[in-house]
């Protein structure tokens, strides 16, 4: 997550680093967790295209952001919680004036001996509350908040919104289109 945070900070986004934390004896900066899938950005040159107004992007230290899909552009975002944006192939949309404040995803210390990944990492994610936005081919921006009962829903973007099924995004497994992609070059950048 650190490389993505640093690139976003370098173009002018307001990304607050979390305070260091120790899991399984290893000290890390745990957030914000920002996952930009290769279908969204492939190399650092893409960031300025996908975030054309970087000074209007604010992400808190406790936030989690996952973006998938080539057709979406983020003009302005204030994130304090968890947000997943998925843009269908062939669709396009602009996210503007989006404010998301929710309980987000929390790291829970876990010494589980059953799951090797959890054992190495030293924690699991408790996805308490997530705002999910899907940009569809028909031009509709679908928004849904998944949260525990009795919690207030987070704000929706200014576009038309309707409920959609959401799927959990794995931060440890490649998406199917990523697993098949063997490309080593993008926009003039070399991936080593």
mmCIF file of C-alpha atoms in Angstrom:
data_model
loop_
_atom_site.group_PDB
_atom_site.id
_atom_site.type_symbol
_atom_site.label_atom_id
_atom_site.label_comp_id
_atom_site.label_asym_id
_atom_site.label_seq_id
_atom_site.Cartn_x
_atom_site.Cartn_y
_atom_site.Cartn_z
ATOM 1 C CA UNK A 1 0.000 0.000 0.000
ATOM 2 C CA UNK A 2 2.898 2.373 0.682
ATOM 3 C CA UNK A 3 3.930 2.763 -2.973
ATOM 4 C CA UNK A 4 0.419 3.761 -4.068
ATOM 5 C CA UNK A 5 0.143 6.220 -1.157
ATOM 6 C CA UNK A 6 3.496 7.796 -2.063
ATOM 7 C CA UNK A 7 2.596 8.172 -5.741
ATOM 8 C CA UNK A 8 -0.753 9.766 -4.864
ATOM 9 C CA UNK A 9 0.929 12.114 -2.376
ATOM 10 C CA UNK A 10 3.548 13.045 -4.996
ATOM 11 C CA UNK A 11 0.887 14.295 -7.445
ATOM 12 C CA UNK A 12 -0.795 16.376 -4.716
ATOM 13 C CA UNK A 13 -3.464 14.149 -3.155
ATOM 14 C CA UNK A 14 -4.046 14.629 0.590
ATOM 15 C CA UNK A 15 -3.264 11.127 1.868
ATOM 16 C CA UNK A 16 -2.690 10.818 5.616
ATOM 17 C CA UNK A 17 -0.373 7.979 6.643
ATOM 18 C CA UNK A 18 -1.454 5.931 9.651
ATOM 19 C CA UNK A 19 0.748 5.664 12.731
ATOM 20 C CA UNK A 20 3.035 2.624 12.691
ATOM 21 C CA UNK A 21 1.612 -0.578 14.188
ATOM 22 C CA UNK A 22 3.170 -3.962 14.928
ATOM 23 C CA UNK A 23 1.670 -7.265 13.781
ATOM 24 C CA UNK A 24 3.469 -10.602 14.255
ATOM 25 C CA UNK A 25 6.564 -8.709 15.383
ATOM 26 C CA UNK A 26 6.766 -6.589 12.218
ATOM 27 C CA UNK A 27 6.182 -2.834 12.380
ATOM 28 C CA UNK A 28 4.273 -1.401 9.419
ATOM 29 C CA UNK A 29 2.371 1.708 8.412
ATOM 30 C CA UNK A 30 -1.053 0.043 8.165
ATOM 31 C CA UNK A 31 -2.903 2.540 6.080
ATOM 32 C CA UNK A 32 -4.620 3.892 4.337
ATOM 33 C CA UNK A 33 -5.046 0.760 2.266
ATOM 34 C CA UNK A 34 -5.325 1.863 -1.345
ATOM 35 C CA UNK A 35 -5.647 -0.800 -4.044
ATOM 36 C CA UNK A 36 -5.750 0.548 -7.590
ATOM 37 C CA UNK A 37 -6.231 -2.405 -9.922
ATOM 38 C CA UNK A 38 -4.192 -2.494 -13.163
ATOM 39 C CA UNK A 39 -7.393 -1.923 -15.128
ATOM 40 C CA UNK A 40 -7.606 1.492 -13.390
ATOM 41 C CA UNK A 41 -3.931 2.556 -13.374
ATOM 42 C CA UNK A 42 -1.005 0.611 -14.786
ATOM 43 C CA UNK A 43 1.906 2.935 -14.039
ATOM 44 C CA UNK A 44 2.617 6.246 -12.277
ATOM 45 C CA UNK A 45 1.891 8.283 -15.436
ATOM 46 C CA UNK A 46 -1.757 7.144 -15.264
ATOM 47 C CA UNK A 47 -2.384 8.697 -11.833
ATOM 48 C CA UNK A 48 -2.665 12.287 -13.102
ATOM 49 C CA UNK A 49 -5.232 11.180 -15.699
ATOM 50 C CA UNK A 50 -7.364 9.256 -13.195
ATOM 51 C CA UNK A 51 -7.072 11.949 -10.476
ATOM 52 C CA UNK A 52 -7.134 15.192 -12.554
ATOM 53 C CA UNK A 53 -7.713 17.420 -9.480
ATOM 54 C CA UNK A 54 -5.383 15.816 -6.906
ATOM 55 C CA UNK A 55 -5.844 18.636 -4.391
ATOM 56 C CA UNK A 56 -9.534 17.572 -4.228
ATOM 57 C CA UNK A 57 -8.658 14.022 -3.130
ATOM 58 C CA UNK A 58 -8.555 13.468 0.638
ATOM 59 C CA UNK A 59 -8.101 10.022 2.204
ATOM 60 C CA UNK A 60 -7.794 9.513 5.964
ATOM 61 C CA UNK A 61 -5.263 7.222 7.646
ATOM 62 C CA UNK A 62 -7.886 4.594 8.560
ATOM 63 C CA UNK A 63 -9.426 4.367 5.090
ATOM 64 C CA UNK A 64 -9.570 1.515 2.560
ATOM 65 C CA UNK A 65 -10.046 2.237 -1.150
ATOM 66 C CA UNK A 66 -10.328 -0.307 -3.980
ATOM 67 C CA UNK A 67 -10.808 0.899 -7.585
ATOM 68 C CA UNK A 68 -11.282 -1.385 -10.583
ATOM 69 C CA UNK A 69 -12.043 -0.464 -14.190
ATOM 70 C CA UNK A 70 -10.507 1.704 -16.892
ATOM 71 C CA UNK A 71 -13.456 4.015 -17.505
ATOM 72 C CA UNK A 72 -13.677 5.798 -14.167
ATOM 73 C CA UNK A 73 -12.092 9.155 -13.253
ATOM 74 C CA UNK A 74 -12.056 10.504 -9.685
ATOM 75 C CA UNK A 75 -12.356 14.320 -9.708
ATOM 76 C CA UNK A 76 -13.023 14.865 -6.002
ATOM 77 C CA UNK A 77 -13.256 12.511 -3.036
ATOM 78 C CA UNK A 78 -13.264 12.858 0.745
ATOM 79 C CA UNK A 79 -12.849 9.344 2.183
ATOM 80 C CA UNK A 80 -12.881 8.384 5.858
ATOM 81 C CA UNK A 81 -13.823 4.695 5.848
ATOM 82 C CA UNK A 82 -14.091 2.015 3.151
ATOM 83 C CA UNK A 83 -14.984 2.540 -0.509
ATOM 84 C CA UNK A 84 -15.001 0.098 -3.428
ATOM 85 C CA UNK A 85 -15.487 1.500 -6.945
ATOM 86 C CA UNK A 86 -16.013 -0.894 -9.847
ATOM 87 C CA UNK A 87 -16.423 0.282 -13.439
ATOM 88 C CA UNK A 88 -17.812 -2.270 -15.868
ATOM 89 C CA UNK A 89 -15.754 -2.927 -18.994
ATOM 90 C CA UNK A 90 -16.852 -0.467 -21.674
ATOM 91 C CA UNK A 91 -18.486 1.888 -19.158
ATOM 92 C CA UNK A 92 -17.247 5.324 -18.175
ATOM 93 C CA UNK A 93 -18.034 7.707 -15.363
ATOM 94 C CA UNK A 94 -16.702 10.601 -13.328
ATOM 95 C CA UNK A 95 -16.860 10.593 -9.533
ATOM 96 C CA UNK A 96 -17.237 14.173 -8.242
ATOM 97 C CA UNK A 97 -18.022 15.662 -4.843
ATOM 98 C CA UNK A 98 -18.163 12.231 -3.201
ATOM 99 C CA UNK A 99 -17.956 12.193 0.584
ATOM 100 C CA UNK A 100 -17.794 8.798 2.293
ATOM 101 C CA UNK A 101 -17.633 8.531 6.059
ATOM 102 C CA UNK A 102 -18.307 5.093 7.508
ATOM 103 C CA UNK A 103 -16.905 2.556 9.997
ATOM 104 C CA UNK A 104 -14.723 1.036 7.276
ATOM 105 C CA UNK A 105 -12.453 -1.986 7.583
ATOM 106 C CA UNK A 106 -10.596 -2.722 10.795
ATOM 107 C CA UNK A 107 -7.473 -4.788 11.320
ATOM 108 C CA UNK A 108 -8.025 -7.367 14.057
ATOM 109 C CA UNK A 109 -4.935 -9.003 15.558
ATOM 110 C CA UNK A 110 -5.096 -12.702 14.794
ATOM 111 C CA UNK A 111 -2.608 -15.457 15.576
ATOM 112 C CA UNK A 112 -4.699 -18.034 13.722
ATOM 113 C CA UNK A 113 -2.837 -21.227 13.001
ATOM 114 C CA UNK A 114 -5.406 -22.387 10.432
ATOM 115 C CA UNK A 115 -4.840 -19.788 7.708
ATOM 116 C CA UNK A 116 -1.245 -19.348 6.563
ATOM 117 C CA UNK A 117 -1.814 -15.839 5.173
ATOM 118 C CA UNK A 118 -3.438 -14.638 8.401
ATOM 119 C CA UNK A 119 -0.677 -16.289 10.434
ATOM 120 C CA UNK A 120 2.061 -14.474 8.438
ATOM 121 C CA UNK A 121 0.237 -11.138 8.362
ATOM 122 C CA UNK A 122 -0.799 -11.267 12.029
ATOM 123 C CA UNK A 123 -4.280 -9.802 11.478
ATOM 124 C CA UNK A 124 -7.484 -10.249 9.523
ATOM 125 C CA UNK A 125 -9.743 -7.567 8.094
ATOM 126 C CA UNK A 126 -13.131 -7.044 9.675
ATOM 127 C CA UNK A 127 -15.118 -5.337 6.909
ATOM 128 C CA UNK A 128 -17.471 -3.482 9.230
ATOM 129 C CA UNK A 129 -18.958 -1.073 6.679
ATOM 130 C CA UNK A 130 -18.304 -0.516 2.971
ATOM 131 C CA UNK A 131 -19.627 1.939 0.415
ATOM 132 C CA UNK A 132 -19.725 0.280 -3.028
ATOM 133 C CA UNK A 133 -20.170 2.164 -6.287
ATOM 134 C CA UNK A 134 -20.604 0.432 -9.653
ATOM 135 C CA UNK A 135 -20.422 2.411 -12.897
ATOM 136 C CA UNK A 136 -22.480 0.543 -15.501
ATOM 137 C CA UNK A 137 -22.497 0.633 -19.301
ATOM 138 C CA UNK A 138 -25.918 2.289 -19.356
ATOM 139 C CA UNK A 139 -24.447 5.342 -17.637
ATOM 140 C CA UNK A 140 -25.964 4.731 -14.224
ATOM 141 C CA UNK A 141 -23.832 4.959 -11.124
ATOM 142 C CA UNK A 142 -25.058 2.336 -8.673
ATOM 143 C CA UNK A 143 -24.309 2.946 -5.013
ATOM 144 C CA UNK A 144 -24.864 0.741 -2.000
ATOM 145 C CA UNK A 145 -23.711 0.877 1.581
ATOM 146 C CA UNK A 146 -23.164 -2.401 3.364
ATOM 147 C CA UNK A 147 -23.151 -1.872 7.096
ATOM 148 C CA UNK A 148 -24.254 -3.452 10.340
ATOM 149 C CA UNK A 149 -27.906 -2.957 11.382
ATOM 150 C CA UNK A 150 -28.849 0.354 13.030
ATOM 151 C CA UNK A 151 -26.021 2.321 11.396
ATOM 152 C CA UNK A 152 -26.686 5.383 9.277
ATOM 153 C CA UNK A 153 -26.055 5.063 5.550
ATOM 154 C CA UNK A 154 -23.194 7.097 4.086
ATOM 155 C CA UNK A 155 -23.747 9.817 1.518
ATOM 156 C CA UNK A 156 -24.265 8.899 -2.133
ATOM 157 C CA UNK A 157 -22.686 10.566 -5.136
ATOM 158 C CA UNK A 158 -24.738 13.239 -6.876
ATOM 159 C CA UNK A 159 -25.544 10.855 -9.762
ATOM 160 C CA UNK A 160 -28.644 8.648 -9.925
ATOM 161 C CA UNK A 161 -28.239 5.697 -7.544
ATOM 162 C CA UNK A 162 -29.931 2.343 -7.047
ATOM 163 C CA UNK A 163 -29.145 -0.768 -4.974
ATOM 164 C CA UNK A 164 -26.984 -3.468 -6.543
ATOM 165 C CA UNK A 165 -25.471 -6.717 -5.398
ATOM 166 C CA UNK A 166 -21.980 -6.236 -4.017
ATOM 167 C CA UNK A 167 -19.104 -8.637 -3.969
ATOM 168 C CA UNK A 168 -16.218 -8.627 -1.550
ATOM 169 C CA UNK A 169 -12.897 -7.516 -2.987
ATOM 170 C CA UNK A 170 -9.959 -9.673 -1.957
ATOM 171 C CA UNK A 171 -6.800 -7.715 -1.304
ATOM 172 C CA UNK A 172 -4.732 -10.908 -1.369
ATOM 173 C CA UNK A 173 -5.898 -12.556 -4.621
ATOM 174 C CA UNK A 174 -5.533 -11.168 -8.157
ATOM 175 C CA UNK A 175 -8.729 -10.391 -10.043
ATOM 176 C CA UNK A 176 -9.379 -12.816 -12.939
ATOM 177 C CA UNK A 177 -8.341 -10.238 -15.545
ATOM 178 C CA UNK A 178 -5.112 -9.556 -13.616
ATOM 179 C CA UNK A 179 -4.211 -13.242 -13.359
ATOM 180 C CA UNK A 180 -4.415 -13.592 -17.143
ATOM 181 C CA UNK A 181 -2.493 -10.372 -17.947
ATOM 182 C CA UNK A 182 1.170 -11.037 -18.668
ATOM 183 C CA UNK A 183 1.922 -7.478 -19.853
ATOM 184 C CA UNK A 184 5.191 -6.047 -18.616
ATOM 185 C CA UNK A 185 4.915 -2.585 -20.210
ATOM 186 C CA UNK A 186 2.415 0.247 -19.821
ATOM 187 C CA UNK A 187 2.308 3.839 -20.978
ATOM 188 C CA UNK A 188 6.079 4.031 -21.372
ATOM 189 C CA UNK A 189 6.803 2.561 -17.916
ATOM 190 C CA UNK A 190 8.633 -0.702 -17.433
ATOM 191 C CA UNK A 191 7.447 -2.994 -14.681
ATOM 192 C CA UNK A 192 10.441 -4.759 -13.178
#
